[in-house]
XYZ file of C-alpha atoms in Angstrom:
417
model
C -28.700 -10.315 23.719
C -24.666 -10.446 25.283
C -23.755 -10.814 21.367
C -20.025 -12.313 20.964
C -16.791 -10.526 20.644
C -14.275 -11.789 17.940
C -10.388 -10.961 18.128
C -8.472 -11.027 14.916
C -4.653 -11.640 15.262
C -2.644 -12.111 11.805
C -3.503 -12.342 8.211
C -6.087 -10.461 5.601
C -7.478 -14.338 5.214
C -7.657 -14.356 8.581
C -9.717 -10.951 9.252
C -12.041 -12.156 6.076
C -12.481 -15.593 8.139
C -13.636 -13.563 11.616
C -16.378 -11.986 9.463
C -17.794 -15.427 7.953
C -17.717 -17.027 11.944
C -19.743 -13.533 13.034
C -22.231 -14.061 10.462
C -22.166 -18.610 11.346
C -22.477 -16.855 15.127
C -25.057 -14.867 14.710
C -27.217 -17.153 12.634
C -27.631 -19.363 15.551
C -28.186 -17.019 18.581
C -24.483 -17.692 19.735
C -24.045 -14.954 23.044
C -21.757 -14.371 25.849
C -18.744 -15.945 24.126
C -14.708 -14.008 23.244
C -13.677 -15.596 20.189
C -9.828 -15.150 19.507
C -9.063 -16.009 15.942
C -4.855 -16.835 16.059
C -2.442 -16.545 13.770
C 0.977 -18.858 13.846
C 2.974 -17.293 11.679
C 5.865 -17.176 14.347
C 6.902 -18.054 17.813
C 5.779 -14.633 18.395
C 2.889 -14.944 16.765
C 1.878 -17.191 18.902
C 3.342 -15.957 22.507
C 0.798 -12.715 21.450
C -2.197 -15.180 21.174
C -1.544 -16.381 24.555
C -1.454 -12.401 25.836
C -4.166 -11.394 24.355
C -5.893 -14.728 25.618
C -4.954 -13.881 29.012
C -6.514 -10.270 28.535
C -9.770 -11.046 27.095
C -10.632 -13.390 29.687
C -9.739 -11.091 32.972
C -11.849 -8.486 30.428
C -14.661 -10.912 29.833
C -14.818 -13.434 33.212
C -18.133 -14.383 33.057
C -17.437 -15.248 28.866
C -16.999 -18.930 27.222
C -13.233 -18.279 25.564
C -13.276 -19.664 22.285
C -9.809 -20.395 20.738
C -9.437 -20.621 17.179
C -7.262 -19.974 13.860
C -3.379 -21.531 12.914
C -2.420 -21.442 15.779
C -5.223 -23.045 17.595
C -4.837 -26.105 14.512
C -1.094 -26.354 14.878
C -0.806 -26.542 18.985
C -4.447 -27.160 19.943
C -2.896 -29.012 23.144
C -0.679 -25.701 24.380
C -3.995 -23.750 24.384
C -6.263 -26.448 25.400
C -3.969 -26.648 28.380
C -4.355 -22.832 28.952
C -7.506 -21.989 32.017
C -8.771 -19.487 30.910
C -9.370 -21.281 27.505
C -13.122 -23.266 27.410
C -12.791 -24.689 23.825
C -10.328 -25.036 20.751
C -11.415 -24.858 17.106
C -9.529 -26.002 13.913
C -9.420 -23.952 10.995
C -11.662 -26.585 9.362
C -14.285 -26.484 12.414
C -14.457 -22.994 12.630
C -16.151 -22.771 9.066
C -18.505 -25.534 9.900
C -21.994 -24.386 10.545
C -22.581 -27.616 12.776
C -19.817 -26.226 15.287
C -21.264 -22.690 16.104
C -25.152 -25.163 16.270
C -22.812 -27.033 18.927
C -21.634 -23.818 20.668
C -24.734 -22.093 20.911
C -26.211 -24.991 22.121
C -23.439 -25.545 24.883
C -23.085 -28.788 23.710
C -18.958 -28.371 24.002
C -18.323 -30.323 27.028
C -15.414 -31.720 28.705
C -14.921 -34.611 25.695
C -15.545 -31.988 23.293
C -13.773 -28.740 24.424
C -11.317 -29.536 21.450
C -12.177 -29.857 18.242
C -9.221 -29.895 15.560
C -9.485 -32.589 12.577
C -6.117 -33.335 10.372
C -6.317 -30.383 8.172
C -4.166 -32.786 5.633
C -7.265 -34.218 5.130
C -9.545 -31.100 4.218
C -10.137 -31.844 0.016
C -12.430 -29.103 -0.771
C -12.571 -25.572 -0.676
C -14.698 -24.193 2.538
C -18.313 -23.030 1.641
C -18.171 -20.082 3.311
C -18.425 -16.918 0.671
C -19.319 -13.766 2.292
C -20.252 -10.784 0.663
C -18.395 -7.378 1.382
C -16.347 -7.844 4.175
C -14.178 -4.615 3.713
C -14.895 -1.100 4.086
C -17.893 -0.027 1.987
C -15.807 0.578 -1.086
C -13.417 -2.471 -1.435
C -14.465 -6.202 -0.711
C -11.903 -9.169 -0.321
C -13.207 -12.310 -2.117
C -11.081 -15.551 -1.002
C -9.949 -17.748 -4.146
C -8.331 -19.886 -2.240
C -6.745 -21.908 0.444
C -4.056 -23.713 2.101
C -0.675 -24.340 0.510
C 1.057 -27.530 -1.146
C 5.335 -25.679 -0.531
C 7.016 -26.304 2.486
C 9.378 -23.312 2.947
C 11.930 -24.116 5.762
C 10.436 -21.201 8.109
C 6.907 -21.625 7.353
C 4.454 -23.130 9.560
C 1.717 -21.869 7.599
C 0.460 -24.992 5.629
C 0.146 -27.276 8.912
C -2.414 -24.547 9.449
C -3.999 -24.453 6.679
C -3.585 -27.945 4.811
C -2.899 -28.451 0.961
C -4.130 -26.027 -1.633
C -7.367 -25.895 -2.659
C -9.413 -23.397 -5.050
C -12.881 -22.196 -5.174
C -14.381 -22.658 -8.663
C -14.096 -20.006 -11.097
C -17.792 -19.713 -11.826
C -18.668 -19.391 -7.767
C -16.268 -16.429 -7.723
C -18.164 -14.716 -10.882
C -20.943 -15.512 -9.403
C -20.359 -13.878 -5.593
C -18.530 -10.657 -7.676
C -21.748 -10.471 -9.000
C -23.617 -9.993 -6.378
C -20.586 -7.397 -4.658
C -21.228 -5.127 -7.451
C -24.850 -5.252 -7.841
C -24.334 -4.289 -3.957
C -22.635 -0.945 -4.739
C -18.665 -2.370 -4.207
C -16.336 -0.112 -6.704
C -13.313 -2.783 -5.938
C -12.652 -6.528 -5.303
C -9.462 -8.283 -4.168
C -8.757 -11.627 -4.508
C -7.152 -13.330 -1.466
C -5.988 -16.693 -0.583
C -2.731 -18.459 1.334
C -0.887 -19.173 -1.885
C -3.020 -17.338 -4.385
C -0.914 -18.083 -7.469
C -1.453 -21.957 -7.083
C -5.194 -20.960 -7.695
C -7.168 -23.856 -9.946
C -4.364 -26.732 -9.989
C -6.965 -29.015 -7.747
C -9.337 -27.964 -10.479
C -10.565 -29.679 -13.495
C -8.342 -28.559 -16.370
C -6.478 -27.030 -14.072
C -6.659 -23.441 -14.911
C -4.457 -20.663 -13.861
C -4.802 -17.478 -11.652
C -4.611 -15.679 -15.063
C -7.487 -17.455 -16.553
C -9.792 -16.532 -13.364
C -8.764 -12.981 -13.474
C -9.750 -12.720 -17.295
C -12.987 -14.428 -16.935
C -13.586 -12.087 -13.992
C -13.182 -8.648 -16.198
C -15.168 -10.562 -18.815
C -17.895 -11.270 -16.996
C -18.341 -8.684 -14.815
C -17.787 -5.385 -16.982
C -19.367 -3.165 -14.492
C -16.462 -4.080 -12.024
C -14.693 -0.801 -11.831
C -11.111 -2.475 -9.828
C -9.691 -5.846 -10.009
C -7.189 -6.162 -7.031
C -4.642 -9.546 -6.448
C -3.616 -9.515 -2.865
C 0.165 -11.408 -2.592
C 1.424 -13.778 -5.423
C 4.175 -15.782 -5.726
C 6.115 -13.939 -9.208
C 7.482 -17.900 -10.527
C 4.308 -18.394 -10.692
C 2.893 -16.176 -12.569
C 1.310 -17.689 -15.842
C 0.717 -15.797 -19.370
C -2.951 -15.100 -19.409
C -1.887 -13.098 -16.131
C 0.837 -11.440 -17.598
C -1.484 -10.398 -20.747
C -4.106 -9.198 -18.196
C -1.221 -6.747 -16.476
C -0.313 -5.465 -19.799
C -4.166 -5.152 -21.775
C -6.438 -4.376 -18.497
C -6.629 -1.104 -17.330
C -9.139 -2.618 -14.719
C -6.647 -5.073 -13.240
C -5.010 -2.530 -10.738
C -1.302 -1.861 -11.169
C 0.064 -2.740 -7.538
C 1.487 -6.242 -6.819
C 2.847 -7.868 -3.618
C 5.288 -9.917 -4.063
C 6.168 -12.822 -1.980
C 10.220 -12.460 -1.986
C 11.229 -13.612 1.233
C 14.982 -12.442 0.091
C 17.688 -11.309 -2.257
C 20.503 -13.922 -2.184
C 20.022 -17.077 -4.167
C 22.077 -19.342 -1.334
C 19.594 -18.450 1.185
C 16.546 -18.735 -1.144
C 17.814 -22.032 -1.690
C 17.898 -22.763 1.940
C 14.225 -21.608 2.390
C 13.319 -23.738 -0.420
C 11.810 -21.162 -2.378
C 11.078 -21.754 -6.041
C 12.836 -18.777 -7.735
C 15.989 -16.974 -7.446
C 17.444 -13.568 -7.383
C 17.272 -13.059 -11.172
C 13.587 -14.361 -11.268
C 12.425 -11.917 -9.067
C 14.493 -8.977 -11.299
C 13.354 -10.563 -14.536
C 9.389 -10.677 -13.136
C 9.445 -6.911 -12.027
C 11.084 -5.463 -15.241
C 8.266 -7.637 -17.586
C 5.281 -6.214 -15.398
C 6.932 -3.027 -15.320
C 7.630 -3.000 -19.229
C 4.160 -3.917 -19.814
C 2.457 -1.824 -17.124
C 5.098 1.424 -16.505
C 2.409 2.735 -13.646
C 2.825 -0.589 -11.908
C 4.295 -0.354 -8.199
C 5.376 -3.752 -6.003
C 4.629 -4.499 -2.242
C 7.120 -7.411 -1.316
C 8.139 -9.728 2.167
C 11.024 -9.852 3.105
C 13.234 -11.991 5.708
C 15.948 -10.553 7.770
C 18.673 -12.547 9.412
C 17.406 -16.213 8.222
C 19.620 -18.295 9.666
C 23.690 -18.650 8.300
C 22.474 -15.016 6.535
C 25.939 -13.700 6.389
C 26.535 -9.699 5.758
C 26.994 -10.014 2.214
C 23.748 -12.187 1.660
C 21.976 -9.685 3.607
C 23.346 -6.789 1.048
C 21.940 -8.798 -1.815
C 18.443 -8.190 -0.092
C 19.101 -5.051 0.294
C 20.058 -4.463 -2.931
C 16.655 -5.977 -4.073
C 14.717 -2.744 -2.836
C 16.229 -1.221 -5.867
C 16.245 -3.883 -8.643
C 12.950 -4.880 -8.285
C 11.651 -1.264 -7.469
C 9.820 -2.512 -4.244
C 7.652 0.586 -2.794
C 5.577 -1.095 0.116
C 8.341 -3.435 2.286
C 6.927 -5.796 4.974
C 9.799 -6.274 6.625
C 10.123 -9.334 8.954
C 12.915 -10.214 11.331
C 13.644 -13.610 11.379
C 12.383 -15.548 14.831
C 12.200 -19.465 14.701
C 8.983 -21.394 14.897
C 9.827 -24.273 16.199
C 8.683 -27.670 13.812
C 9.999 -26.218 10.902
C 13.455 -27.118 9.269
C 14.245 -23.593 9.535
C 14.699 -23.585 13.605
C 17.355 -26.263 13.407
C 19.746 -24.346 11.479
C 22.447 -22.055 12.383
C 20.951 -18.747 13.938
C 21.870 -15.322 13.572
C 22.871 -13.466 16.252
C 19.021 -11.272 17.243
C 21.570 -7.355 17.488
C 22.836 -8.354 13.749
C 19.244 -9.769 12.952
C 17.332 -6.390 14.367
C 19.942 -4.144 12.656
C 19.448 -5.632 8.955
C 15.904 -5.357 9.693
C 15.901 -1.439 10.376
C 18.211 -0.967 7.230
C 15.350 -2.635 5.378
C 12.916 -0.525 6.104
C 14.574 2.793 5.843
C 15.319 1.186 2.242
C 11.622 0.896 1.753
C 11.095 4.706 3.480
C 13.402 5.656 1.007
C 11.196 4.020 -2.034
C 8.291 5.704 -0.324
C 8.838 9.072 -0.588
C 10.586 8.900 -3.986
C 7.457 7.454 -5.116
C 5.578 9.818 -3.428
C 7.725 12.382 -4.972
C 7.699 11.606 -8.505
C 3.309 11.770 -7.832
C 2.976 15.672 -7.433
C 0.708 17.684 -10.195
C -0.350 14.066 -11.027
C -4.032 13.596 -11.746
C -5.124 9.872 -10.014
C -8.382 8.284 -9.937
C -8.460 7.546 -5.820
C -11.519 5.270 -4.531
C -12.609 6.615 -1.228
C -12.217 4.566 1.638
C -14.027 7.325 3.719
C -14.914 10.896 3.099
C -10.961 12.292 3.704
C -8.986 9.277 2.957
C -9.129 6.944 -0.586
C -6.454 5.158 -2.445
C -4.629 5.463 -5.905
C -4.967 2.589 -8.504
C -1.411 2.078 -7.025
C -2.537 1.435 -3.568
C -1.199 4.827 -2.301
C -2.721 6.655 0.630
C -4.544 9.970 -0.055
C -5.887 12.273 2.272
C -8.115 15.312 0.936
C -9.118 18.411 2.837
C -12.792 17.948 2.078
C -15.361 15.426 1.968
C -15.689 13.687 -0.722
C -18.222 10.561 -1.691
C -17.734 7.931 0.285
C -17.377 4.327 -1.860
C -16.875 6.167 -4.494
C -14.087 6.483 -7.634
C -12.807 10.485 -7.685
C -10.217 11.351 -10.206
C -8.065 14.544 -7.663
C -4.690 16.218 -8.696
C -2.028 15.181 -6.245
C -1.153 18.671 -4.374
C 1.550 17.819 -1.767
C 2.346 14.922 0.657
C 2.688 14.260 4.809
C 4.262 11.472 6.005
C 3.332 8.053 3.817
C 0.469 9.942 2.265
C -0.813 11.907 -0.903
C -2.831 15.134 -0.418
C -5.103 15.739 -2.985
């Protein structure tokens, strides 16, 4: 059997989603297919899918070339247009059983070679639960879906549609089953994972699914949260960061950027002091805890002293792990039509970001040395702190497995223990 091959460009949510079509693939005999799974985060996001589109098919002539992901939901017409493309799945499709049935069956002909629905439309939460996609040690359990903001440079929700949450009691239920299956670590992922349960009855809160997670599952050793947004953040979460030892003590913080004119323009929901105010609480309640954040450089009208107010963010929120992204418009948002930035300035502020976050690194890094950490191993030389810190070790050690190892020196972005 020519099984298919499955490209993943973008997002965790995304990667998680590639492993759910494999297993929808496989279950119905699906062969001799490239299935690119796009993301459409940016314009350049999006010229990539096209590359790599390109590649795979002068790699794979003989291949059907499956098109899928944001990107593929947002513009289905600029790929459906493309030659070397033979079909185009929405993001709802692509989780539908029925379509891979369809696929296997060659039943996508020349009416049906695309198939995108209004994702506006999508009301409930795809059934489509896997167990364990990860490395042996850590699985990544999506909560969630779609998003109900509309930041200005944020394509994001056309791609996914509104918010909507998987029910408390089916993520138990599948955690369950991940630790009964050996998993040491779960992370909880989503598009806009703090919006969790508000198209729920009762509409609970993140923090109420993360308690009832440690409650019922006490033989889950590590709670993770993947990216949250901090304004967000309700009290049954904050009383989980401060009481649960389990709940890991790394957050990543969707920022986006430091001046409260240009959150404004973004239409974010917080401001500068909101972000400063969040980080001191969890830090005050949780002194291990370290922060991943996002943040935008040169968003359009960013002027030099808005971009030093981003910088200065680094330090007043304590930031250790910086994704850094330089501003490009993606055209259709509100974002594209305002005043640009000129792309030297733009690509400058962006490199002065992320020596900031270099800087954070190795001071945190630093202040780890004679520490004792407990480090799940992602493989027999490599594992992570509870912090979400790299460390390498000069033996084997048990794969999957929690180790508590005195930090003995660093190289490069890593621990060695």
């Amino acid at each position: 059997m020519n099984a298919p091959k499955f490209t993943t460009l973008g997002c965790r949510l995304n990667a998680y989603e590639t492993e759910a079509m494999k297993d929808l693939a496989g279950q119905v005999g699906l062969e001799n297919a490239v299935v690119v799974n796009t993301c459409a985060v940016t314009a350049e996001a999006v010229r990539k899918a096209r590359q790599e589109i390109r590649k795979l098919r002068r790699e794979n002539p003989s291949a059907r070339l499956i098109v899928t992901g944001c990107a593929a939901q947002t513009e289905p017409a600029t790929f459906s247009a493309m030659q070397e493309v033979d079909a185009v799945i929405g993001n709802t499709e692509k989780m539908a059983p029925a379509t891979w049935k369809g696929l296997a069956a060659d039943f996508i002909g020349e009416t049906e070679a695309v198939q995108v629905d209004d994702i506006m439309s999508v009301t409930e939460t795809a059934g489509h639960l896997i167990d364990g996609f990860g490395t042996r040690s850590r699985a990544y359990v999506q909560v969630q879906n779609g998003c109900d903001h509309r930041c200005t440079f944020c394509i994001i929700p056309y791609g996914r549609g509104n918010s909507r949450s998987v029910p408390a009691g089916v993520v138990v239920d599948q955690i369950k089953r991940l630790v009964d299956r050996g998993y040491n670590e779960v992370v909880l992922t989503g598009v806009d994972l703090t919006s969790w349960g508000a198209d729920l009855p009762k509409t609970p809160k993140l923090g109420d699914l993360v308690m009832r997670i440690l409650k019922l599952v006490p033989d889950l050793p590590r709670l993770r949260i993947s990216s949250i947004d901090s304004i967000e953040v309700d009290e049954n979460l904050m009383q989980a960061i401060a009481t649960e030892p389990r709940l890991m003590p790394h957050l990543h913080l969707s920022l986006q950027h430091g001046d409260d004119l240009i959150l404004k323009r973004m239409k974010r929901r917080h401001l500068r002091e909101d972000a400063i105010r969040f980080s001191e609480e969890a830090r005050r309640l949780r002194p291990d805890m370290t922060f991943g954040a996002d943040i935008i450089a040169g968003f359009p009208t960013e002027t030099d002293e808005a971009f030093e107010n981003s910088l200065k963010l680094v330090e007043d929120c304590h930031l250790t792990w910086l994704h850094v992204f330089p501003y490009s418009p993606r055209p259709g948002t509100p974002a594209a039509r305002m005043p640009q930035v000129d792309g030297r300035a733009i690509k400058t502020r962006a490199a002065r970001l992320r020596q900031a976050g270099e800087a954070r690194v190795t001071r945190h890094l630093a202040e780890q040395q004679g520490r004792m950490h407990r480090v799940l191993l992602e493989n027999p030389r490599m594992g992570r702190t509870e912090q979400f810190t790299e460390v390498v070790f000069h033996s084997d050690q048990p794969e999957g497995q929690i180790v508590t190892a005195k930090i003995s020196g660093q190289s490069g972005q890593k621990l060695v223990a």
